[in-house]
PDB file of C-alpha atoms in Angstrom:
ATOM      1  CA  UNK A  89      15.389  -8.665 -18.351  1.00  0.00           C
ATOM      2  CA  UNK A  90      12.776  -6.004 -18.469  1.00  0.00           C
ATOM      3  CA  UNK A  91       9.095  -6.919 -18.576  1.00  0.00           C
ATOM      4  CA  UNK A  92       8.472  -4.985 -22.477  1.00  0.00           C
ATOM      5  CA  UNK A  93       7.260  -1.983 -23.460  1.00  0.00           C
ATOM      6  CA  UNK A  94       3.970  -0.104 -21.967  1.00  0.00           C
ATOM      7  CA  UNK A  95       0.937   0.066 -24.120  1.00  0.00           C
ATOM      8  CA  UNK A  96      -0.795   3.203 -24.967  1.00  0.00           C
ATOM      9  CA  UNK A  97      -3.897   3.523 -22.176  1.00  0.00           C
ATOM     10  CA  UNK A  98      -5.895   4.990 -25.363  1.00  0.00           C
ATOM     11  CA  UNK A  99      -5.980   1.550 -27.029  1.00  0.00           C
ATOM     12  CA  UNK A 100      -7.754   0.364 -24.382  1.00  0.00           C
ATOM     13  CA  UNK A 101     -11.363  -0.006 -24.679  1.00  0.00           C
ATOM     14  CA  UNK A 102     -13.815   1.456 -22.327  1.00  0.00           C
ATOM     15  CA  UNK A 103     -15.789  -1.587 -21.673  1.00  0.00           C
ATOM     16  CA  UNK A 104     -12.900  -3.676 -21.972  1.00  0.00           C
ATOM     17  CA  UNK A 105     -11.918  -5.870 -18.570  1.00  0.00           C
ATOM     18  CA  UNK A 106      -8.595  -4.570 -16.722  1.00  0.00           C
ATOM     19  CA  UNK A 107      -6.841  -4.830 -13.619  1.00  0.00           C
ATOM     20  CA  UNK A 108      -6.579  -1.435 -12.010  1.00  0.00           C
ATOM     21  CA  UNK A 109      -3.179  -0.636  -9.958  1.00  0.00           C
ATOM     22  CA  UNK A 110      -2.789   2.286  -7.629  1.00  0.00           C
ATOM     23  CA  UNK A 111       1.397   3.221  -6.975  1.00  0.00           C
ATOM     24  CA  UNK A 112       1.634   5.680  -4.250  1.00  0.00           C
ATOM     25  CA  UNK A 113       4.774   7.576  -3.137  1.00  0.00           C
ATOM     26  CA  UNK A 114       5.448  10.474  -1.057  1.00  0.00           C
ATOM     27  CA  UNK A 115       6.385  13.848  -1.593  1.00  0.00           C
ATOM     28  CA  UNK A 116      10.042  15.054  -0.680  1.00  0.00           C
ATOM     29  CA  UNK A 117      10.724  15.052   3.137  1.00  0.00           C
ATOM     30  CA  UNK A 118      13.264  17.613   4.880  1.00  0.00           C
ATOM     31  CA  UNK A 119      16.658  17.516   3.207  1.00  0.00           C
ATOM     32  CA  UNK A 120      15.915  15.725  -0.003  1.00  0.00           C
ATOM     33  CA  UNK A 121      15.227  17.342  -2.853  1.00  0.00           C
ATOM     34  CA  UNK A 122      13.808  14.869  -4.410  1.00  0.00           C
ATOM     35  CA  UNK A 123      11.807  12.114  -2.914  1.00  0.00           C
ATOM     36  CA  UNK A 124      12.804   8.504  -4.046  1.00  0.00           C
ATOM     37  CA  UNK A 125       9.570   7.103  -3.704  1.00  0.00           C
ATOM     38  CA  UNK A 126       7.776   9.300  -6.017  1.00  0.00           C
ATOM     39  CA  UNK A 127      10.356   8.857  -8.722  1.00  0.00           C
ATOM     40  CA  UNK A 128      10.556   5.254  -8.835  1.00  0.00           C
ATOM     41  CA  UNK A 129       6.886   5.572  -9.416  1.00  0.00           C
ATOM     42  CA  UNK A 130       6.128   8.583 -11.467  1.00  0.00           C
ATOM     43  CA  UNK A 131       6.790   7.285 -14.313  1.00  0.00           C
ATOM     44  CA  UNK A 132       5.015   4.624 -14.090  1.00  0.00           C
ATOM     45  CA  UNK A 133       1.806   6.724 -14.221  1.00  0.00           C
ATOM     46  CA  UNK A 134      -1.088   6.264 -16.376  1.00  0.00           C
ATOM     47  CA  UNK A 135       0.481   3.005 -18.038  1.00  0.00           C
ATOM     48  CA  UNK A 136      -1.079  -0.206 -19.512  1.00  0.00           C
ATOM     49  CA  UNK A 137       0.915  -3.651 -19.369  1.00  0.00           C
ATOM     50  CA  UNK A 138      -0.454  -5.391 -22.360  1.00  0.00           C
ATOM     51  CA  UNK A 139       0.453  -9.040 -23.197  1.00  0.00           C
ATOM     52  CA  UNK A 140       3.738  -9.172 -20.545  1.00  0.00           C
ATOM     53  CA  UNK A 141       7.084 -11.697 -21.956  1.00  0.00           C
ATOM     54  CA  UNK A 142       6.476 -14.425 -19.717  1.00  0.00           C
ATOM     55  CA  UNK A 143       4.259 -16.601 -21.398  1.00  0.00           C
ATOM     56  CA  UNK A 144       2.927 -17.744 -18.105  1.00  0.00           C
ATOM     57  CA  UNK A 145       0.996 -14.321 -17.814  1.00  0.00           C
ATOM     58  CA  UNK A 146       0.570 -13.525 -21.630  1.00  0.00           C
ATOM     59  CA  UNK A 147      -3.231 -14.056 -20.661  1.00  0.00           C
ATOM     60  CA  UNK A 148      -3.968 -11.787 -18.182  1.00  0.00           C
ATOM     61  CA  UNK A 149      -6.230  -8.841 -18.140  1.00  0.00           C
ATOM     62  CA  UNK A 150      -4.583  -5.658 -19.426  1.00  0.00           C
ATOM     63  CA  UNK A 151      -2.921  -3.848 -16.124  1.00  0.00           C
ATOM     64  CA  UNK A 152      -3.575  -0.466 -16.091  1.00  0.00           C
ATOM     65  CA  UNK A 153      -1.478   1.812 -13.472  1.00  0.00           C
ATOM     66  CA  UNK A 154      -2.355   4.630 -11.214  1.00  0.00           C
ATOM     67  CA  UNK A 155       0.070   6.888  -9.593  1.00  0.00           C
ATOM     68  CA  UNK A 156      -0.199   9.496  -6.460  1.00  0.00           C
ATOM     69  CA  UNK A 157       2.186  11.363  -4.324  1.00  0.00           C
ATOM     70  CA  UNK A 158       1.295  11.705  -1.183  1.00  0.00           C
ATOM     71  CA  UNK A 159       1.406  14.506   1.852  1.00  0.00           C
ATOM     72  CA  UNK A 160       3.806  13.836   4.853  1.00  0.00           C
ATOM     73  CA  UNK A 161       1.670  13.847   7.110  1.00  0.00           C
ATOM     74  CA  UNK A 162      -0.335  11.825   9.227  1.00  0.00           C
ATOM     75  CA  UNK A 163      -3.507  13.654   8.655  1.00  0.00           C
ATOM     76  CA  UNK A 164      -3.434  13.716   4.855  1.00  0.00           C
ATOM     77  CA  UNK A 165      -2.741  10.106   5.146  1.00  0.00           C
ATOM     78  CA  UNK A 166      -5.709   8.698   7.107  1.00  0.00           C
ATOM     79  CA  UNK A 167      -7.750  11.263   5.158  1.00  0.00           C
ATOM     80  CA  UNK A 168      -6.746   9.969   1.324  1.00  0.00           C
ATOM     81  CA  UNK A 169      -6.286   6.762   1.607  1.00  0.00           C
ATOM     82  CA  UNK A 170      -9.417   4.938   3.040  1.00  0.00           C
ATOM     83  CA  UNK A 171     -10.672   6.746  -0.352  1.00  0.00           C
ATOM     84  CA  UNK A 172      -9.057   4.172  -2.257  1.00  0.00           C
ATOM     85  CA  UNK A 173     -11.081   1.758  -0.749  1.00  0.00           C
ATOM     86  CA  UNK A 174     -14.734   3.784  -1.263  1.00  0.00           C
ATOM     87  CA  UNK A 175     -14.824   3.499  -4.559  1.00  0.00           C
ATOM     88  CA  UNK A 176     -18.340   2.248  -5.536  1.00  0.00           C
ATOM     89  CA  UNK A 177     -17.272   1.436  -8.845  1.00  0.00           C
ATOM     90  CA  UNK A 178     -13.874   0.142 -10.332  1.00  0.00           C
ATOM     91  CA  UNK A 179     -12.576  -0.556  -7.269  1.00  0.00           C
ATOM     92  CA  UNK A 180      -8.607  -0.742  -7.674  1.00  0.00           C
ATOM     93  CA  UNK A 181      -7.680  -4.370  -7.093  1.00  0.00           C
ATOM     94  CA  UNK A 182      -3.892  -3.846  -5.807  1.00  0.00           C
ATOM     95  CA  UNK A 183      -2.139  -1.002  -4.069  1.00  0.00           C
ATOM     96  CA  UNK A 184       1.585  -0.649  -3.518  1.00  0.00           C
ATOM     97  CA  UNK A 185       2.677   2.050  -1.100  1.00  0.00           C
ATOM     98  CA  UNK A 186       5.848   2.987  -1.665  1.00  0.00           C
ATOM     99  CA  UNK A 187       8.201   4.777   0.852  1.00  0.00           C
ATOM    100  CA  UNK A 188      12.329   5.763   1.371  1.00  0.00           C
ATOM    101  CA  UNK A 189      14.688   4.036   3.751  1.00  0.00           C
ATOM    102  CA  UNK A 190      18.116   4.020   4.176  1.00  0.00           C
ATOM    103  CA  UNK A 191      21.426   3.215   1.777  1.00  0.00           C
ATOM    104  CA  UNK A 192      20.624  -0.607   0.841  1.00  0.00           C
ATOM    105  CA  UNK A 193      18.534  -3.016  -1.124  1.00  0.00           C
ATOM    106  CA  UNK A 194      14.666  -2.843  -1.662  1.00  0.00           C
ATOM    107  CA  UNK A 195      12.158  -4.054   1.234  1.00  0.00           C
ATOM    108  CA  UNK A 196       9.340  -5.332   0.959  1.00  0.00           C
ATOM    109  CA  UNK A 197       6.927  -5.234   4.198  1.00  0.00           C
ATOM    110  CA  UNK A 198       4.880  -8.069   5.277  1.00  0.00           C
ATOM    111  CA  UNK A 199       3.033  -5.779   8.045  1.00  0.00           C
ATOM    112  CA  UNK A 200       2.271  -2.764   9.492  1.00  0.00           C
ATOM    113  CA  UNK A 201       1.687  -1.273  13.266  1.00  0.00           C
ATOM    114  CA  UNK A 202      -1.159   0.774  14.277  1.00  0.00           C
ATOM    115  CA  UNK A 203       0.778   2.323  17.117  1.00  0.00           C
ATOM    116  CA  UNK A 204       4.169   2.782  17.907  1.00  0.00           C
ATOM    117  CA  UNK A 205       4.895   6.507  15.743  1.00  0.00           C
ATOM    118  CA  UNK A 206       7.222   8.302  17.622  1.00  0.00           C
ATOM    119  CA  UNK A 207       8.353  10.459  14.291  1.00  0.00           C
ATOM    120  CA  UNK A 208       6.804  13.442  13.128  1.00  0.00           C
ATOM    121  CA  UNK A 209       5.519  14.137   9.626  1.00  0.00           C
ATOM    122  CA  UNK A 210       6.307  17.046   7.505  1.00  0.00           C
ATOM    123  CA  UNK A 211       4.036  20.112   6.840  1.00  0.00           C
ATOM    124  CA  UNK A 212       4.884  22.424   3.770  1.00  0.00           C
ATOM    125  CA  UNK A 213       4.641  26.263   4.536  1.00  0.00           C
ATOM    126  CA  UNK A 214       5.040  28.656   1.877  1.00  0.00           C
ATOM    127  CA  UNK A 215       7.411  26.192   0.115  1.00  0.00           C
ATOM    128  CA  UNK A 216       9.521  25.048   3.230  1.00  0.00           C
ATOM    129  CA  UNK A 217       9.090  22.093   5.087  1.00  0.00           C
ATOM    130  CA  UNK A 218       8.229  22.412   8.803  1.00  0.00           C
ATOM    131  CA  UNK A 219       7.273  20.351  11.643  1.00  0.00           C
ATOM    132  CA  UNK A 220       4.953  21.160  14.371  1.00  0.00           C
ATOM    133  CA  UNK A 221       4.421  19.819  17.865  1.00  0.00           C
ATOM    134  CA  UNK A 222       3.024  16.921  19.583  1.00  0.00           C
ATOM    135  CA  UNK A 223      -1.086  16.813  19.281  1.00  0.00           C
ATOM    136  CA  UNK A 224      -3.143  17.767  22.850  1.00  0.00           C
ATOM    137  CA  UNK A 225      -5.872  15.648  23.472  1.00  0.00           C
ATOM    138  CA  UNK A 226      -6.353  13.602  20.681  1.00  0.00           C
ATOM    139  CA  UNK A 227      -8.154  16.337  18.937  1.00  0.00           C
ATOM    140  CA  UNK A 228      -8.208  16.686  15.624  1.00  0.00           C
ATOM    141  CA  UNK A 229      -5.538  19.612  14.890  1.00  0.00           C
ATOM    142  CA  UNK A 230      -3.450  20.300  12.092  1.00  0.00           C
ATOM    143  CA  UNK A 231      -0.405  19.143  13.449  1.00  0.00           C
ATOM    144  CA  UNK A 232       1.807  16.016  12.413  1.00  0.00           C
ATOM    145  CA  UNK A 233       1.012  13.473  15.129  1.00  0.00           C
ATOM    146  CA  UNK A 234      -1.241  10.197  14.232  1.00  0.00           C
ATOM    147  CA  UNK A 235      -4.276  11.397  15.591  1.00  0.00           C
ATOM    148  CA  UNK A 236      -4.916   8.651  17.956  1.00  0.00           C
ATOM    149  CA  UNK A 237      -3.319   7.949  21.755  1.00  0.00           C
ATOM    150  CA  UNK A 238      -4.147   4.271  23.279  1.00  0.00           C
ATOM    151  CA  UNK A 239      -2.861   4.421  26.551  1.00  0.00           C
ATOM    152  CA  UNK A 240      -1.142   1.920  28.055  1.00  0.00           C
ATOM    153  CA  UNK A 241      -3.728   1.027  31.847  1.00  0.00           C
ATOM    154  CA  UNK A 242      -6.956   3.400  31.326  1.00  0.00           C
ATOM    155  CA  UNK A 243      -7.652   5.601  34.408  1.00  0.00           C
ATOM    156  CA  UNK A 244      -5.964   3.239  36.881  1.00  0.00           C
ATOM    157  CA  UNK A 245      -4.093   5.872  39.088  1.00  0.00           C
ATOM    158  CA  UNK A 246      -1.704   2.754  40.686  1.00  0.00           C
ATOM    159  CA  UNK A 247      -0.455   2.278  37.334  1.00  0.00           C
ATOM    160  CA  UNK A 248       3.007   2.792  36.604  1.00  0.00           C
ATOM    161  CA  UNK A 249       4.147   5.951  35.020  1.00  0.00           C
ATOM    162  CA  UNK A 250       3.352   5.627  31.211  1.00  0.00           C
ATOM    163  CA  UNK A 251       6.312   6.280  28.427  1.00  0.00           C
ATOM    164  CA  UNK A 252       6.222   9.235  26.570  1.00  0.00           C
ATOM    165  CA  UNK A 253       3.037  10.456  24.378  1.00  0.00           C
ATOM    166  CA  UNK A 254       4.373   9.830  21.387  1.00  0.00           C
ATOM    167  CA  UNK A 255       5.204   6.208  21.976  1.00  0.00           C
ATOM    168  CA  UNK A 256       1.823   5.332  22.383  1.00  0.00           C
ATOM    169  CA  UNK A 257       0.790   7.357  18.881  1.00  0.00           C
ATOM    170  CA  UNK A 258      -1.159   5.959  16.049  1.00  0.00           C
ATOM    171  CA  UNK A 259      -5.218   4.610  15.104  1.00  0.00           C
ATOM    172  CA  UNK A 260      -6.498   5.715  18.497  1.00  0.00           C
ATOM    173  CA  UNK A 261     -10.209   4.809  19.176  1.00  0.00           C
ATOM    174  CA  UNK A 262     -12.717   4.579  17.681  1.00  0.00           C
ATOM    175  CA  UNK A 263     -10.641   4.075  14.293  1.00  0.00           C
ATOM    176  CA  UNK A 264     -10.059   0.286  13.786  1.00  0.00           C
ATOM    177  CA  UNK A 265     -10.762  -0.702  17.435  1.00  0.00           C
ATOM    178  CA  UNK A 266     -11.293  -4.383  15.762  1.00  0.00           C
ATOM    179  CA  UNK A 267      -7.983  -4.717  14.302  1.00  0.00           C
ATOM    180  CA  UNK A 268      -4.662  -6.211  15.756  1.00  0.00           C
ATOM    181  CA  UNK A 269      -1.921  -3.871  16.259  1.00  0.00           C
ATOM    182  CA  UNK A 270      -0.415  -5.529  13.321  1.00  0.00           C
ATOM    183  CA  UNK A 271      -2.062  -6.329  10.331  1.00  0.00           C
ATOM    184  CA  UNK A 272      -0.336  -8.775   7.891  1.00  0.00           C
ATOM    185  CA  UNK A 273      -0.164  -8.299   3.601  1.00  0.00           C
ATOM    186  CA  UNK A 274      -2.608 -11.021   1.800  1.00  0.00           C
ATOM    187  CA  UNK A 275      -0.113 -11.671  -0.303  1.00  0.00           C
ATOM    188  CA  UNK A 276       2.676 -14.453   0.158  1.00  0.00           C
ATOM    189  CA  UNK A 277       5.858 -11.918   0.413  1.00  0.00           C
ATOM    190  CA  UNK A 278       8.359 -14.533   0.801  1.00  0.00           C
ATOM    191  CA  UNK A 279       7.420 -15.614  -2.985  1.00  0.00           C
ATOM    192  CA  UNK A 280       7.033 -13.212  -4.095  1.00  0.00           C
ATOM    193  CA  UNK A 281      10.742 -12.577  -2.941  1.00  0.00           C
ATOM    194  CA  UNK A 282      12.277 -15.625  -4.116  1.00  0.00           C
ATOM    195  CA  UNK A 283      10.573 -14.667  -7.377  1.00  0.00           C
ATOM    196  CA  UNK A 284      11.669 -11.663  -7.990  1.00  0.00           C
ATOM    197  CA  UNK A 285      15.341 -12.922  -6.977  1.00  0.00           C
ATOM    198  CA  UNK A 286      14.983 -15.955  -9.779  1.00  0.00           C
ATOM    199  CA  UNK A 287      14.058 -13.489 -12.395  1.00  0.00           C
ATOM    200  CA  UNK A 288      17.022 -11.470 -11.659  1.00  0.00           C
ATOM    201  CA  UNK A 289      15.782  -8.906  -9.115  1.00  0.00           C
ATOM    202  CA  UNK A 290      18.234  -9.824  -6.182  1.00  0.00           C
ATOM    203  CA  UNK A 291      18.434  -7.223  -4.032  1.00  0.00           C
ATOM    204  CA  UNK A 292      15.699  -7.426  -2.443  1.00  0.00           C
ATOM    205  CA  UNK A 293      14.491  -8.788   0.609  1.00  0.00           C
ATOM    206  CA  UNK A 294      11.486  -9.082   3.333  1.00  0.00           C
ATOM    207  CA  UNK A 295      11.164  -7.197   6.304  1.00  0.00           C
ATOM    208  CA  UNK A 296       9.044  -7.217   9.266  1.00  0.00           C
ATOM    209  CA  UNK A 297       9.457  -3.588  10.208  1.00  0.00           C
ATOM    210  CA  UNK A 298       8.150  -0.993   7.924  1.00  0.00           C
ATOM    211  CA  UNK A 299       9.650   1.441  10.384  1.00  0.00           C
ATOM    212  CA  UNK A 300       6.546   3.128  12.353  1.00  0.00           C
ATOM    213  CA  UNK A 301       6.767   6.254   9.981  1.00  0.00           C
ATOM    214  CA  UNK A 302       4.591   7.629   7.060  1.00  0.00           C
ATOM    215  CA  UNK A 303       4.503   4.500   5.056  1.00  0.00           C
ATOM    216  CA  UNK A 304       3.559   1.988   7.780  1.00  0.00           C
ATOM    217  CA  UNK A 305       1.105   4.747   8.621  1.00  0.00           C
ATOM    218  CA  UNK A 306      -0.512   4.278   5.034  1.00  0.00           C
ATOM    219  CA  UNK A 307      -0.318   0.915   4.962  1.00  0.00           C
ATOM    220  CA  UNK A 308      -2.005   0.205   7.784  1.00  0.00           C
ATOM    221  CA  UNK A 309      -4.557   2.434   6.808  1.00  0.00           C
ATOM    222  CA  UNK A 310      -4.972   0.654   3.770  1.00  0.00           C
ATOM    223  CA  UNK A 311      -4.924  -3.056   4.965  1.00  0.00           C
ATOM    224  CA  UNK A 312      -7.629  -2.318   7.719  1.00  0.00           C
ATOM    225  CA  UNK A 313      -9.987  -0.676   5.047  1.00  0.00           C
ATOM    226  CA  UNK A 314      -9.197  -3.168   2.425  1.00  0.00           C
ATOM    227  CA  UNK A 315     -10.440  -5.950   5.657  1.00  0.00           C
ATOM    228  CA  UNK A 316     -13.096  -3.559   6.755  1.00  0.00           C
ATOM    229  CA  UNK A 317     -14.734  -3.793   3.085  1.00  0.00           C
ATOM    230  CA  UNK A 318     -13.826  -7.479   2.969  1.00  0.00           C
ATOM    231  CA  UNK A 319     -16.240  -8.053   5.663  1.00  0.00           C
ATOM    232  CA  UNK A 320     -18.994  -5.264   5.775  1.00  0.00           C
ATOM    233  CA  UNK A 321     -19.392  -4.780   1.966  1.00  0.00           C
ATOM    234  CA  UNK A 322     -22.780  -7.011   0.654  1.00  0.00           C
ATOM    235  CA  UNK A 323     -21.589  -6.712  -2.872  1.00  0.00           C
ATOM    236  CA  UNK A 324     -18.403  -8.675  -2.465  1.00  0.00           C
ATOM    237  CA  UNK A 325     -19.683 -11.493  -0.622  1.00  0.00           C
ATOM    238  CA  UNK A 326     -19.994 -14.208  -3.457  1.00  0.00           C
ATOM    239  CA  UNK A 327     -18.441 -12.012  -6.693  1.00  0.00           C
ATOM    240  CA  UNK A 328     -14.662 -13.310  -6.781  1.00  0.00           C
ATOM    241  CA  UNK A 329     -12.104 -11.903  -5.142  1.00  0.00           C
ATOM    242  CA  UNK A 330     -13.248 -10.046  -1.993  1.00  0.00           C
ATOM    243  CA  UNK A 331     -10.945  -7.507  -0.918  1.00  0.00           C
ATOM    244  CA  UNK A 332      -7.936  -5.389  -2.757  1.00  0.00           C
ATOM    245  CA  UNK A 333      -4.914  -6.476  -2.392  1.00  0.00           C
ATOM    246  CA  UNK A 334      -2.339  -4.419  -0.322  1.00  0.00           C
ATOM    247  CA  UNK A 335       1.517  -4.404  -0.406  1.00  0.00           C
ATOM    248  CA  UNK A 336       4.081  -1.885   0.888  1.00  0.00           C
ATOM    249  CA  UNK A 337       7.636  -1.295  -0.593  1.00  0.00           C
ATOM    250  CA  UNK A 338      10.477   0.938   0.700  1.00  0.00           C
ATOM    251  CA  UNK A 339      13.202   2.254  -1.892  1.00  0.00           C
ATOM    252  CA  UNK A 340      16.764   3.769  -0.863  1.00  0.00           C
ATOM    253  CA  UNK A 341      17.734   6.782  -1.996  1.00  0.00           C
ATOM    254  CA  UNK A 342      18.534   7.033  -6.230  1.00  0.00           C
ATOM    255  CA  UNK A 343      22.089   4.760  -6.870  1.00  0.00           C
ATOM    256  CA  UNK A 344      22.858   3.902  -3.195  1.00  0.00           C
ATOM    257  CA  UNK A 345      22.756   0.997  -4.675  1.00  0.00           C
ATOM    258  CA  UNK A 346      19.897   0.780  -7.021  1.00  0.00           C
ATOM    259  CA  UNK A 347      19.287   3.384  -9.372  1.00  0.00           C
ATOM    260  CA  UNK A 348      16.171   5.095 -10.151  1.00  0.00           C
ATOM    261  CA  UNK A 349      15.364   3.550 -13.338  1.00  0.00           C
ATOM    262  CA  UNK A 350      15.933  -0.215 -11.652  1.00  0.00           C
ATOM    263  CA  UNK A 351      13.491   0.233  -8.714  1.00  0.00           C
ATOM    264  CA  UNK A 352      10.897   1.092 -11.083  1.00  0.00           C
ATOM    265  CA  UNK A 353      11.407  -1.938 -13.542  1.00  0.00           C
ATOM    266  CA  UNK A 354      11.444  -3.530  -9.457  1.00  0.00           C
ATOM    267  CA  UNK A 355       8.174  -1.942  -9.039  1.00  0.00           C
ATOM    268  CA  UNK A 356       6.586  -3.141 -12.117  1.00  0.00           C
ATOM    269  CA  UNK A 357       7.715  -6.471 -11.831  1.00  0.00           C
ATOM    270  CA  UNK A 358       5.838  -6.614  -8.598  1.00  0.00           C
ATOM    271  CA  UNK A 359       2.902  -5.119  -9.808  1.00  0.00           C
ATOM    272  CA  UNK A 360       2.792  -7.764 -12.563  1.00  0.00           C
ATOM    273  CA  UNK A 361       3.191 -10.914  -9.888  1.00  0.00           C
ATOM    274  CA  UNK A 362       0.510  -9.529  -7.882  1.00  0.00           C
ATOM    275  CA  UNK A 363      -1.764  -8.912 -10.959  1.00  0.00           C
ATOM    276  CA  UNK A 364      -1.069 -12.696 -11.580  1.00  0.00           C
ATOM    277  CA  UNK A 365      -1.783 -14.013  -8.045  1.00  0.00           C
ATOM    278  CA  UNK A 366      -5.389 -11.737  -8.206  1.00  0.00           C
ATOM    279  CA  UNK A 367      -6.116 -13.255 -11.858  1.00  0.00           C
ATOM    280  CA  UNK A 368      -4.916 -16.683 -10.207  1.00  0.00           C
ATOM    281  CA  UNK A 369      -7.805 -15.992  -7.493  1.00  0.00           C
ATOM    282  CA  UNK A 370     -10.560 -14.945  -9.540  1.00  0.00           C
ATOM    283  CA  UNK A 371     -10.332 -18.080 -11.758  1.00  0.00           C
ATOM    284  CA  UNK A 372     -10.989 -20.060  -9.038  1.00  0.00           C
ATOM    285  CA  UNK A 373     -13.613 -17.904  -7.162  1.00  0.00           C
ATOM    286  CA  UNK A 374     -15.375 -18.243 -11.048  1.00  0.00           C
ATOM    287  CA  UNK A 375     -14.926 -22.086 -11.322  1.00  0.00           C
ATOM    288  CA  UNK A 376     -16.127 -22.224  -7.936  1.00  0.00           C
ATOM    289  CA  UNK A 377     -18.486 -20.304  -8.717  1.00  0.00           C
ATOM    290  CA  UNK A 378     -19.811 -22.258 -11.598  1.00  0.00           C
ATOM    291  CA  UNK A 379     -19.480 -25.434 -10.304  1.00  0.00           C
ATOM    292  CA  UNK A 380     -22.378 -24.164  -7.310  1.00  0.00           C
ATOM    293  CA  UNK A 381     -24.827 -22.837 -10.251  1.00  0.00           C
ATOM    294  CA  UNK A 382     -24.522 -26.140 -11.580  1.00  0.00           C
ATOM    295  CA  UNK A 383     -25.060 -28.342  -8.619  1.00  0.00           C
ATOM    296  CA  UNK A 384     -27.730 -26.355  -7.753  1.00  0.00           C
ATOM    297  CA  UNK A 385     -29.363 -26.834 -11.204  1.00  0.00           C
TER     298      UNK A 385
END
């Protein structure tokens, strides 16, 4: 059953409290000619989900939704998206990535890598795609490598020899040195899941590999700056939630077997679960909250 119709943004006031969504999807790669990413979440663009069915959620703060397509390429991606994160005021408090996989039912990641791309990205010259060759160096070039090469035994010359370059590709150093190479969604995906699947939304599932390629790219981008914020940003430390909340999705091409207008009734029925988990979270950071003031009173 679909969540309702959108409410006009310009009945929203200015001052008036909302939870702000960012949808991101990616711009058509070689031999599409139309990326299913960017219209499952197009139209979603610029919308405000006022007063949802479920009664559970008929309380929350008005949802208001942000769309951007992305480049295909690595260096667009780690350029735009720790952006997201920057933002000294209205930060966004969830971000869906959204990417394109293969003939089958939705996934939804629980992590991403921050090495492991052996796949190139896609540059656009004078309106045709191309793809350019391996990066030398680790310089910054405009080519479509991840920027970064951690090899495998630094400058030990006994070491065995190392597999290809591009095996090893993705954050090298100094960019998120502290971080795992994986880093795991804050939000409970298996839930969220079995969720979705009692409301109706069954074909959909979890995965644990968000395929090393321009999605995982962004969402591990966007995880380790929505941690990196978590932890270095003085403004967050006692004022609710602390960090945005990051998810990624991948959608198969349009009717193989979902069509286009299903994945993004998917996509905002997502969007609305997470907005509830967030407004879940910040009712108990303000009790919390609260309940010090007064014990310290």
């Amino acid at each position: 059953m679909p969540l309702g119709d959108f409410t006009p943004v310009a009945e929203l006031a200015p001052d008036e409290p909302r939870l702000r969504v960012l949808l991101t999807g990616f711009e058509p790669l070689p031999l599409q000619d139309v990326s299913p990413s960017w219209v499952a979440v197009e139209p979603l663009h610029n919308k405000l989900i006022r007063d949802p069915v479920d009664e559970e959620i008929s309380q929350m703060r008005p949802i208001h939704i942000t769309t951007l397509q992305l480049p295909t390429t690595y260096a667009a991606i780690q350029d735009i998206v720790p952006r997201f994160h920057k933002m000294s005021t209205l930060p966004y408090d969830f971000i869906l990535h959204v990417g394109s996989c293969g003939r089958g039912p939705l996934r939804l990641e629980r992590l991403a890598h921050r090495t492991g791309y052996m796949m190139k990205g896609t540059l656009r010259h004078g309106g045709r795609p191309r793809t350019d060759g391996p990066e030398q160096d680790c310089t910054r070039t405009r080519t479509t490598w991840p920027e970064g090469v951690v090899p495998l035994v630094p400058n030990d010359p006994s070491a065995p020899e190392p597999p290809p370059r591009a095996e090893r590709r993705g954050f090298g150093p100094p960019r998120y040195d502290n971080h795992p190479e994986e880093l795991i969604t804050q939000l409970d995906v298996q839930r969220l899941v079995s969720d979705l699947k009692e409301s109706g939304e069954d074909r959909i599932y979890t995965s644990m590999d968000a395929a090393h390629y321009l999605c995982d790219y962004a969402y591990f981008c966007s995880l380790a700056e929505a941690d990196r914020h978590y932890k270095f940003d003085p403004k967050h430390q006692y004022n609710k939630r602390r960090t945005t909340y990051v998810l990624a999705l991948h959608t198969p091409p349009p009717d193989q077997p979902l069509s286009t207008q299903a994945v993004t009734e998917a996509i905002k029925r997502i969007v609305v679960w997470a907005c509830q988990e967030i407004e879940n979270e910040d009712m108990k950071a303000q009790a919390e909250e609260e309940a010090a003031l007064r014990a310290a009173n």
